[in-house]
Amino acid sequence: MTGDVTSRAVLDKAARENFPVAPVFLPRAWRQDLMAVYGFARLVDDIGDGDLADGGRPDAVRLGLPPEAAGDRLAMLDAFEADLRRVFDGAPVHPLLTALRPTVQRHRLTPEPFLGLIAANRQDQQVSRYATYDDLLAYCELSANPVGRLVLSITGTSTPERVRRSDAVCTALQIVEHLQDVVEDLGRDRVYLPAEDMKRFSVDEADLAAPSAGEKVRELVAFEAGRARDLLGEGGALVRSVRGRLRLLLAGFVGGGRAALRAVEDAGYDVLAGSPKATKPVLLREVGSTLRREG
C-alpha cells in the first residue's frame, strides 16, 4: 500500500484533521490499526465528495468499474461496499481495504460501523438539506459516531457508557466541521445547518452565500457552536474513564474539538470569510486543559 500513490494521498489528509488521528505516543500496533480505519473513512468521504485523485478513475478500475464510472458516486459507493464485504469473507482488491483486513481480524470488528460510514455518504448524494436538529443527529449517527466506536473496539475499551460518551464527542466534532465548512458545503449544494434553526435566526441560503457573515448568520453559528460545546462537555467523562496513552488520545479528540470551536469563536463566528482552523499552540493548550479538567 505504501507504494500506491492514490492511497498515500488519502492517508496524508490525516494531518489536516481537527484532531490527531494516530499520534506517535500510541503503541505502534494501535497507530497502524487507527490509520487503517482512517484510510477507509477518508476514502469513503472522498468518494462521496468526488475528491478522489485523478478523478477517481484508478479507484474505479480497482473496484471493477470502467474508468468512466468514476463520476457516478453511487455506483462507486456500491462497488466499494462490495469490496468492503470481502474484507470480512474474502480478499478485497482496494489497497486501503487490504490494509484494513488485518485490523478487522485482529479485533474481530463487525461490518456495521463501516457500513454506516458508507450509508452516510450515500445519504449525501440523496439528501442535501436537514429540516431539524434531530435529522442532523441521525445523519451524524452514520457519518461520525462509527469512528469513535471503532477506536474503542481497537483499544479494547468499549462499554455501553463509553460508546454513549464517544457518540457525543463524535457528533460534536461533525457539527464543528460543518460550521467550518459552510462555504465548501454550499458549493457542493449541501447545507448542514438545520432549516428550523435557520428560520429561527431569520437566515436563508442567500445569507450563507455572502462573502462574510452578517449578524444573523453569526448568531446562528454561535448557537450551533454552543450545541457542539455541550456535546463535548458530555463526552468529557470519556477521557476520565480511561488511563495511560488512550487517555491522551481521547483528550486529543475532545481538545481538538474545543480548539476548533475556539477558532470559530475567535473569528467572531464569521465562517463565510474563511474556514476557521485552530493553530497547533491552541490545540495543545486545549488538550492540556481537557486533561486537567477531566482529571
mmCIF file of C-alpha atoms in Angstrom:
data_model
loop_
_atom_site.group_PDB
_atom_site.id
_atom_site.type_symbol
_atom_site.label_atom_id
_atom_site.label_comp_id
_atom_site.label_asym_id
_atom_site.label_seq_id
_atom_site.Cartn_x
_atom_site.Cartn_y
_atom_site.Cartn_z
ATOM 1 C CA MET A 1 0.000 0.000 0.000
ATOM 2 C CA THR A 2 2.832 2.417 0.743
ATOM 3 C CA GLY A 3 3.742 2.434 -2.934
ATOM 4 C CA ASP A 4 0.196 3.272 -4.044
ATOM 5 C CA VAL A 5 0.057 6.979 -4.874
ATOM 6 C CA THR A 6 -3.698 7.487 -4.532
ATOM 7 C CA SER A 7 -3.874 5.563 -1.254
ATOM 8 C CA ARG A 8 -0.984 7.599 0.124
ATOM 9 C CA ALA A 9 -2.807 10.802 -0.900
ATOM 10 C CA VAL A 10 -5.815 9.673 1.114
ATOM 11 C CA LEU A 11 -3.760 8.869 4.222
ATOM 12 C CA ASP A 12 -1.818 12.126 4.010
ATOM 13 C CA LYS A 13 -5.050 14.010 4.730
ATOM 14 C CA ALA A 14 -4.814 12.852 8.365
ATOM 15 C CA ALA A 15 -2.543 15.822 9.095
ATOM 16 C CA ARG A 16 -5.345 18.251 8.188
ATOM 17 C CA GLU A 17 -7.956 16.896 10.609
ATOM 18 C CA ASN A 18 -9.145 18.851 13.662
ATOM 19 C CA PHE A 19 -7.763 16.141 15.963
ATOM 20 C CA PRO A 20 -4.774 13.776 16.000
ATOM 21 C CA VAL A 21 -5.640 10.589 14.111
ATOM 22 C CA ALA A 22 -2.803 8.299 15.211
ATOM 23 C CA PRO A 23 -0.255 10.266 17.274
ATOM 24 C CA VAL A 24 3.240 8.918 17.777
ATOM 25 C CA PHE A 25 2.835 8.355 21.522
ATOM 26 C CA LEU A 26 0.465 5.446 20.876
ATOM 27 C CA PRO A 27 1.703 1.858 20.574
ATOM 28 C CA ARG A 28 2.728 1.079 17.013
ATOM 29 C CA ALA A 29 0.021 -1.578 16.622
ATOM 30 C CA TRP A 30 -2.673 0.912 17.630
ATOM 31 C CA ARG A 31 -1.303 3.504 15.199
ATOM 32 C CA GLN A 32 -1.390 1.027 12.341
ATOM 33 C CA ASP A 33 -4.937 -0.021 13.148
ATOM 34 C CA LEU A 34 -6.174 3.557 13.584
ATOM 35 C CA MET A 35 -4.611 4.603 10.279
ATOM 36 C CA ALA A 36 -6.219 1.602 8.573
ATOM 37 C CA VAL A 37 -9.619 2.738 9.847
ATOM 38 C CA TYR A 38 -8.849 6.357 8.945
ATOM 39 C CA GLY A 39 -7.870 5.312 5.427
ATOM 40 C CA PHE A 40 -11.220 3.596 4.998
ATOM 41 C CA ALA A 41 -13.219 6.509 6.412
ATOM 42 C CA ARG A 42 -11.318 9.142 4.435
ATOM 43 C CA LEU A 43 -11.637 7.210 1.180
ATOM 44 C CA VAL A 44 -15.392 6.795 1.650
ATOM 45 C CA ASP A 45 -15.705 10.554 2.198
ATOM 46 C CA ASP A 46 -13.558 11.270 -0.852
ATOM 47 C CA ILE A 47 -15.791 9.026 -2.968
ATOM 48 C CA GLY A 48 -18.896 10.762 -1.623
ATOM 49 C CA ASP A 49 -17.414 14.231 -2.180
ATOM 50 C CA GLY A 50 -15.897 13.496 -5.591
ATOM 51 C CA ASP A 51 -12.428 14.259 -4.243
ATOM 52 C CA LEU A 52 -10.530 11.175 -5.391
ATOM 53 C CA ALA A 53 -7.121 11.566 -7.006
ATOM 54 C CA ASP A 54 -7.059 11.518 -10.812
ATOM 55 C CA GLY A 55 -10.821 11.941 -10.886
ATOM 56 C CA GLY A 56 -11.291 8.575 -9.230
ATOM 57 C CA ARG A 57 -10.519 6.612 -12.386
ATOM 58 C CA PRO A 58 -7.784 4.409 -10.820
ATOM 59 C CA ASP A 59 -10.105 3.592 -7.910
ATOM 60 C CA ALA A 60 -12.978 2.788 -10.261
ATOM 61 C CA VAL A 61 -10.819 0.324 -12.167
ATOM 62 C CA ARG A 62 -9.604 -1.273 -8.925
ATOM 63 C CA LEU A 63 -13.203 -1.770 -7.857
ATOM 64 C CA GLY A 64 -14.154 -3.452 -11.117
ATOM 65 C CA LEU A 65 -15.831 -0.475 -12.772
ATOM 66 C CA PRO A 66 -14.973 1.152 -16.102
ATOM 67 C CA PRO A 67 -12.964 4.400 -15.755
ATOM 68 C CA GLU A 68 -15.910 6.494 -16.903
ATOM 69 C CA ALA A 69 -17.941 5.251 -13.917
ATOM 70 C CA ALA A 70 -15.687 7.250 -11.575
ATOM 71 C CA GLY A 71 -18.084 10.177 -11.790
ATOM 72 C CA ASP A 72 -21.043 8.069 -10.639
ATOM 73 C CA ARG A 73 -20.671 8.374 -6.878
ATOM 74 C CA LEU A 74 -23.479 5.968 -6.024
ATOM 75 C CA ALA A 75 -22.000 3.314 -8.326
ATOM 76 C CA MET A 76 -18.587 3.885 -6.738
ATOM 77 C CA LEU A 77 -20.038 3.559 -3.240
ATOM 78 C CA ASP A 78 -21.846 0.357 -4.226
ATOM 79 C CA ALA A 79 -18.633 -1.121 -5.627
ATOM 80 C CA PHE A 80 -16.693 -0.027 -2.559
ATOM 81 C CA GLU A 81 -19.265 -1.631 -0.273
ATOM 82 C CA ALA A 82 -18.971 -4.885 -2.223
ATOM 83 C CA ASP A 83 -15.197 -4.771 -1.721
ATOM 84 C CA LEU A 84 -15.666 -3.953 1.970
ATOM 85 C CA ARG A 85 -17.750 -7.098 2.390
ATOM 86 C CA ARG A 86 -14.791 -9.064 1.015
ATOM 87 C CA VAL A 87 -12.773 -7.777 3.978
ATOM 88 C CA PHE A 88 -14.953 -9.990 6.151
ATOM 89 C CA ASP A 89 -15.392 -13.028 3.919
ATOM 90 C CA GLY A 90 -12.828 -12.976 1.150
ATOM 91 C CA ALA A 91 -10.000 -10.944 -0.335
ATOM 92 C CA PRO A 92 -10.604 -7.234 -1.045
ATOM 93 C CA VAL A 93 -8.985 -5.628 -4.061
ATOM 94 C CA HIS A 94 -8.596 -1.992 -2.997
ATOM 95 C CA PRO A 95 -5.240 -1.371 -1.237
ATOM 96 C CA LEU A 96 -6.842 0.526 1.643
ATOM 97 C CA LEU A 97 -9.258 -2.322 2.248
ATOM 98 C CA THR A 98 -6.444 -4.846 2.019
ATOM 99 C CA ALA A 99 -4.704 -2.853 4.765
ATOM 100 C CA LEU A 100 -7.921 -2.819 6.809
ATOM 101 C CA ARG A 101 -8.394 -6.590 6.794
ATOM 102 C CA PRO A 102 -5.736 -7.446 9.451
ATOM 103 C CA THR A 103 -7.244 -4.804 11.748
ATOM 104 C CA VAL A 104 -10.710 -6.277 11.320
ATOM 105 C CA GLN A 105 -9.437 -9.775 12.023
ATOM 106 C CA ARG A 106 -7.248 -8.787 14.960
ATOM 107 C CA HIS A 107 -10.057 -7.006 16.797
ATOM 108 C CA ARG A 108 -12.996 -9.028 15.467
ATOM 109 C CA LEU A 109 -14.633 -5.901 14.138
ATOM 110 C CA THR A 110 -18.101 -6.173 12.624
ATOM 111 C CA PRO A 111 -19.232 -4.665 9.311
ATOM 112 C CA GLU A 112 -21.837 -2.340 10.869
ATOM 113 C CA PRO A 113 -19.714 0.757 11.636
ATOM 114 C CA PHE A 114 -18.069 0.595 8.219
ATOM 115 C CA LEU A 115 -21.432 0.198 6.501
ATOM 116 C CA GLY A 116 -22.710 3.185 8.474
ATOM 117 C CA LEU A 117 -19.987 5.398 7.020
ATOM 118 C CA ILE A 118 -20.855 4.247 3.507
ATOM 119 C CA ALA A 119 -24.558 4.850 4.188
ATOM 120 C CA ALA A 120 -23.777 8.414 5.290
ATOM 121 C CA ASN A 121 -22.071 9.128 2.003
ATOM 122 C CA ARG A 122 -24.945 7.604 0.062
ATOM 123 C CA GLN A 123 -27.212 9.940 2.009
ATOM 124 C CA ASP A 124 -25.038 12.861 0.931
ATOM 125 C CA GLN A 125 -25.898 12.036 -2.689
ATOM 126 C CA GLN A 126 -29.633 12.000 -1.967
ATOM 127 C CA VAL A 127 -30.204 14.431 0.930
ATOM 128 C CA SER A 128 -28.750 17.936 0.797
ATOM 129 C CA ARG A 129 -30.776 19.730 3.483
ATOM 130 C CA TYR A 130 -31.795 18.842 7.050
ATOM 131 C CA ALA A 131 -35.111 20.078 8.409
ATOM 132 C CA THR A 132 -34.416 19.603 12.112
ATOM 133 C CA TYR A 133 -31.567 19.152 14.550
ATOM 134 C CA ASP A 134 -32.794 15.613 15.207
ATOM 135 C CA ASP A 135 -32.433 14.897 11.483
ATOM 136 C CA LEU A 136 -28.854 16.131 11.640
ATOM 137 C CA LEU A 137 -28.151 13.952 14.696
ATOM 138 C CA ALA A 138 -29.442 10.931 12.778
ATOM 139 C CA TYR A 139 -27.003 11.753 9.982
ATOM 140 C CA CYS A 140 -24.137 12.059 12.492
ATOM 141 C CA GLU A 141 -25.060 8.612 13.813
ATOM 142 C CA LEU A 142 -23.962 7.316 10.415
ATOM 143 C CA SER A 143 -21.273 9.804 9.418
ATOM 144 C CA ALA A 144 -19.324 10.299 12.665
ATOM 145 C CA ASN A 145 -20.245 8.039 15.561
ATOM 146 C CA PRO A 146 -18.978 4.792 13.957
ATOM 147 C CA VAL A 147 -15.417 6.163 14.031
ATOM 148 C CA GLY A 148 -15.405 6.592 17.809
ATOM 149 C CA ARG A 149 -16.905 3.159 18.280
ATOM 150 C CA LEU A 150 -14.127 1.669 16.155
ATOM 151 C CA VAL A 151 -11.493 3.468 18.256
ATOM 152 C CA LEU A 152 -12.957 1.923 21.409
ATOM 153 C CA SER A 153 -13.031 -1.517 19.807
ATOM 154 C CA ILE A 154 -9.443 -1.282 18.608
ATOM 155 C CA THR A 155 -8.237 -0.236 22.063
ATOM 156 C CA GLY A 156 -10.315 -2.900 23.810
ATOM 157 C CA THR A 157 -12.198 -0.364 25.935
ATOM 158 C CA SER A 158 -15.727 -0.466 24.533
ATOM 159 C CA THR A 159 -18.574 -0.398 27.069
ATOM 160 C CA PRO A 160 -22.147 0.907 26.608
ATOM 161 C CA GLU A 161 -21.414 4.029 28.660
ATOM 162 C CA ARG A 162 -18.195 4.781 26.789
ATOM 163 C CA VAL A 163 -19.986 4.302 23.477
ATOM 164 C CA ARG A 164 -22.629 6.817 24.563
ATOM 165 C CA ARG A 165 -19.979 9.354 25.545
ATOM 166 C CA SER A 166 -17.982 8.674 22.405
ATOM 167 C CA ASP A 167 -21.062 9.284 20.263
ATOM 168 C CA ALA A 168 -21.456 12.709 21.904
ATOM 169 C CA VAL A 169 -17.843 13.620 21.112
ATOM 170 C CA CYS A 170 -18.015 12.388 17.518
ATOM 171 C CA THR A 171 -21.290 14.176 16.840
ATOM 172 C CA ALA A 172 -19.772 17.365 18.262
ATOM 173 C CA LEU A 173 -16.737 17.028 16.001
ATOM 174 C CA GLN A 174 -19.008 16.553 12.993
ATOM 175 C CA ILE A 175 -21.043 19.651 13.858
ATOM 176 C CA VAL A 176 -17.866 21.714 14.278
ATOM 177 C CA GLU A 177 -16.619 20.526 10.901
ATOM 178 C CA HIS A 178 -19.930 21.530 9.327
ATOM 179 C CA LEU A 179 -19.556 25.013 10.829
ATOM 180 C CA GLN A 180 -16.022 25.333 9.481
ATOM 181 C CA ASP A 181 -17.105 24.138 6.032
ATOM 182 C CA VAL A 182 -20.335 26.069 5.444
ATOM 183 C CA VAL A 183 -18.955 27.677 2.283
ATOM 184 C CA GLU A 184 -17.420 24.476 0.939
ATOM 185 C CA ASP A 185 -20.595 22.511 1.622
ATOM 186 C CA LEU A 186 -22.785 25.142 -0.023
ATOM 187 C CA GLY A 187 -20.542 24.854 -3.067
ATOM 188 C CA ARG A 188 -21.480 21.168 -3.143
ATOM 189 C CA ASP A 189 -25.160 22.128 -2.792
ATOM 190 C CA ARG A 190 -25.294 20.878 0.786
ATOM 191 C CA VAL A 191 -26.475 22.719 3.891
ATOM 192 C CA TYR A 192 -25.983 21.026 7.251
ATOM 193 C CA LEU A 193 -27.404 23.892 9.312
ATOM 194 C CA PRO A 194 -30.896 22.679 10.313
ATOM 195 C CA ALA A 195 -33.663 24.525 8.469
ATOM 196 C CA GLU A 196 -35.602 25.035 11.707
ATOM 197 C CA ASP A 197 -32.600 26.862 13.188
ATOM 198 C CA MET A 198 -32.076 28.952 10.063
ATOM 199 C CA LYS A 199 -35.721 30.015 10.270
ATOM 200 C CA ARG A 200 -35.364 30.806 13.995
ATOM 201 C CA PHE A 201 -32.489 33.204 13.261
ATOM 202 C CA SER A 202 -34.034 34.540 10.021
ATOM 203 C CA VAL A 203 -31.182 33.185 7.894
ATOM 204 C CA ASP A 204 -31.665 31.981 4.335
ATOM 205 C CA GLU A 205 -29.266 30.388 1.885
ATOM 206 C CA ALA A 206 -28.547 33.703 0.205
ATOM 207 C CA ASP A 207 -27.108 34.857 3.524
ATOM 208 C CA LEU A 208 -24.790 31.830 3.542
ATOM 209 C CA ALA A 209 -23.545 32.734 0.067
ATOM 210 C CA ALA A 210 -22.386 36.193 1.167
ATOM 211 C CA PRO A 211 -18.637 36.957 1.294
ATOM 212 C CA SER A 212 -18.832 37.471 5.049
ATOM 213 C CA ALA A 213 -21.353 36.639 7.743
ATOM 214 C CA GLY A 214 -23.924 39.152 8.853
ATOM 215 C CA GLU A 215 -25.167 39.409 12.412
ATOM 216 C CA LYS A 216 -27.939 36.828 11.988
ATOM 217 C CA VAL A 217 -25.590 34.243 10.470
ATOM 218 C CA ARG A 218 -23.113 34.810 13.288
ATOM 219 C CA GLU A 219 -25.874 34.292 15.853
ATOM 220 C CA LEU A 220 -26.889 31.053 14.129
ATOM 221 C CA VAL A 221 -23.311 29.771 14.031
ATOM 222 C CA ALA A 222 -22.827 30.699 17.706
ATOM 223 C CA PHE A 223 -25.985 28.762 18.576
ATOM 224 C CA GLU A 224 -24.799 25.634 16.756
ATOM 225 C CA ALA A 225 -21.323 26.016 18.269
ATOM 226 C CA GLY A 226 -22.930 26.046 21.702
ATOM 227 C CA ARG A 227 -24.598 22.731 20.937
ATOM 228 C CA ALA A 228 -21.263 21.239 19.922
ATOM 229 C CA ARG A 229 -19.638 22.626 23.067
ATOM 230 C CA ASP A 230 -22.311 20.993 25.226
ATOM 231 C CA LEU A 231 -21.794 17.659 23.481
ATOM 232 C CA LEU A 232 -18.047 17.859 24.071
ATOM 233 C CA GLY A 233 -18.760 18.530 27.734
ATOM 234 C CA GLU A 234 -20.991 15.479 27.866
ATOM 235 C CA GLY A 235 -18.273 13.405 26.264
ATOM 236 C CA GLY A 236 -15.558 14.672 28.583
ATOM 237 C CA ALA A 237 -16.266 11.885 31.069
ATOM 238 C CA LEU A 238 -14.984 9.510 28.408
ATOM 239 C CA VAL A 239 -11.492 10.914 28.976
ATOM 240 C CA ARG A 240 -11.781 10.364 32.732
ATOM 241 C CA SER A 241 -12.858 6.763 32.245
ATOM 242 C CA VAL A 242 -9.549 5.562 30.750
ATOM 243 C CA ARG A 243 -5.876 5.796 31.634
ATOM 244 C CA GLY A 244 -2.472 5.947 30.009
ATOM 245 C CA ARG A 245 -1.894 6.749 26.383
ATOM 246 C CA LEU A 246 -5.515 6.152 25.447
ATOM 247 C CA ARG A 247 -6.454 8.991 27.807
ATOM 248 C CA LEU A 248 -4.107 11.262 25.857
ATOM 249 C CA LEU A 249 -5.655 10.169 22.557
ATOM 250 C CA LEU A 250 -9.219 10.811 23.711
ATOM 251 C CA ALA A 251 -8.183 14.144 25.203
ATOM 252 C CA GLY A 252 -6.817 14.931 21.751
ATOM 253 C CA PHE A 253 -10.228 14.305 20.208
ATOM 254 C CA VAL A 254 -12.084 16.409 22.793
ATOM 255 C CA GLY A 255 -9.384 19.097 22.899
ATOM 256 C CA GLY A 256 -9.268 19.181 19.109
ATOM 257 C CA GLY A 257 -12.976 19.882 19.018
ATOM 258 C CA ARG A 258 -12.637 22.609 21.634
ATOM 259 C CA ALA A 259 -9.731 24.168 19.752
ATOM 260 C CA ALA A 260 -11.770 24.218 16.549
ATOM 261 C CA LEU A 261 -14.652 25.863 18.408
ATOM 262 C CA ARG A 262 -12.216 28.419 19.788
ATOM 263 C CA ALA A 263 -11.117 29.218 16.236
ATOM 264 C CA VAL A 264 -14.747 29.720 15.195
ATOM 265 C CA GLU A 265 -15.339 31.942 18.223
ATOM 266 C CA ASP A 266 -12.157 33.948 17.614
ATOM 267 C CA ALA A 267 -13.364 34.579 14.053
ATOM 268 C CA GLY A 268 -16.438 36.238 15.533
ATOM 269 C CA TYR A 269 -18.478 33.290 14.253
ATOM 270 C CA ASP A 270 -17.881 34.502 10.709
ATOM 271 C CA VAL A 271 -17.374 31.181 8.929
ATOM 272 C CA LEU A 272 -18.071 32.659 5.498
ATOM 273 C CA ALA A 273 -14.966 34.825 5.119
ATOM 274 C CA GLY A 274 -12.773 31.741 5.575
ATOM 275 C CA SER A 275 -12.745 28.360 7.272
ATOM 276 C CA PRO A 276 -11.569 28.996 10.866
ATOM 277 C CA LYS A 277 -8.869 26.493 11.845
ATOM 278 C CA ALA A 278 -7.112 26.070 15.181
ATOM 279 C CA THR A 279 -3.384 26.664 15.369
ATOM 280 C CA LYS A 280 -1.149 23.995 16.853
ATOM 281 C CA PRO A 281 -0.437 26.014 20.053
ATOM 282 C CA VAL A 282 -4.167 26.458 20.662
ATOM 283 C CA LEU A 283 -4.729 22.743 20.041
ATOM 284 C CA LEU A 284 -2.048 21.797 22.555
ATOM 285 C CA ARG A 285 -3.467 24.205 25.138
ATOM 286 C CA GLU A 286 -6.961 22.782 24.734
ATOM 287 C CA VAL A 287 -5.708 19.207 25.017
ATOM 288 C CA GLY A 288 -3.824 20.119 28.186
ATOM 289 C CA SER A 289 -6.888 21.899 29.556
ATOM 290 C CA THR A 290 -9.034 18.853 28.800
ATOM 291 C CA LEU A 291 -6.630 16.584 30.657
ATOM 292 C CA ARG A 292 -6.707 18.868 33.692
ATOM 293 C CA ARG A 293 -10.451 19.354 33.544
ATOM 294 C CA GLU A 294 -11.169 15.654 33.247
ATOM 295 C CA GLY A 295 -8.525 14.573 35.741
#
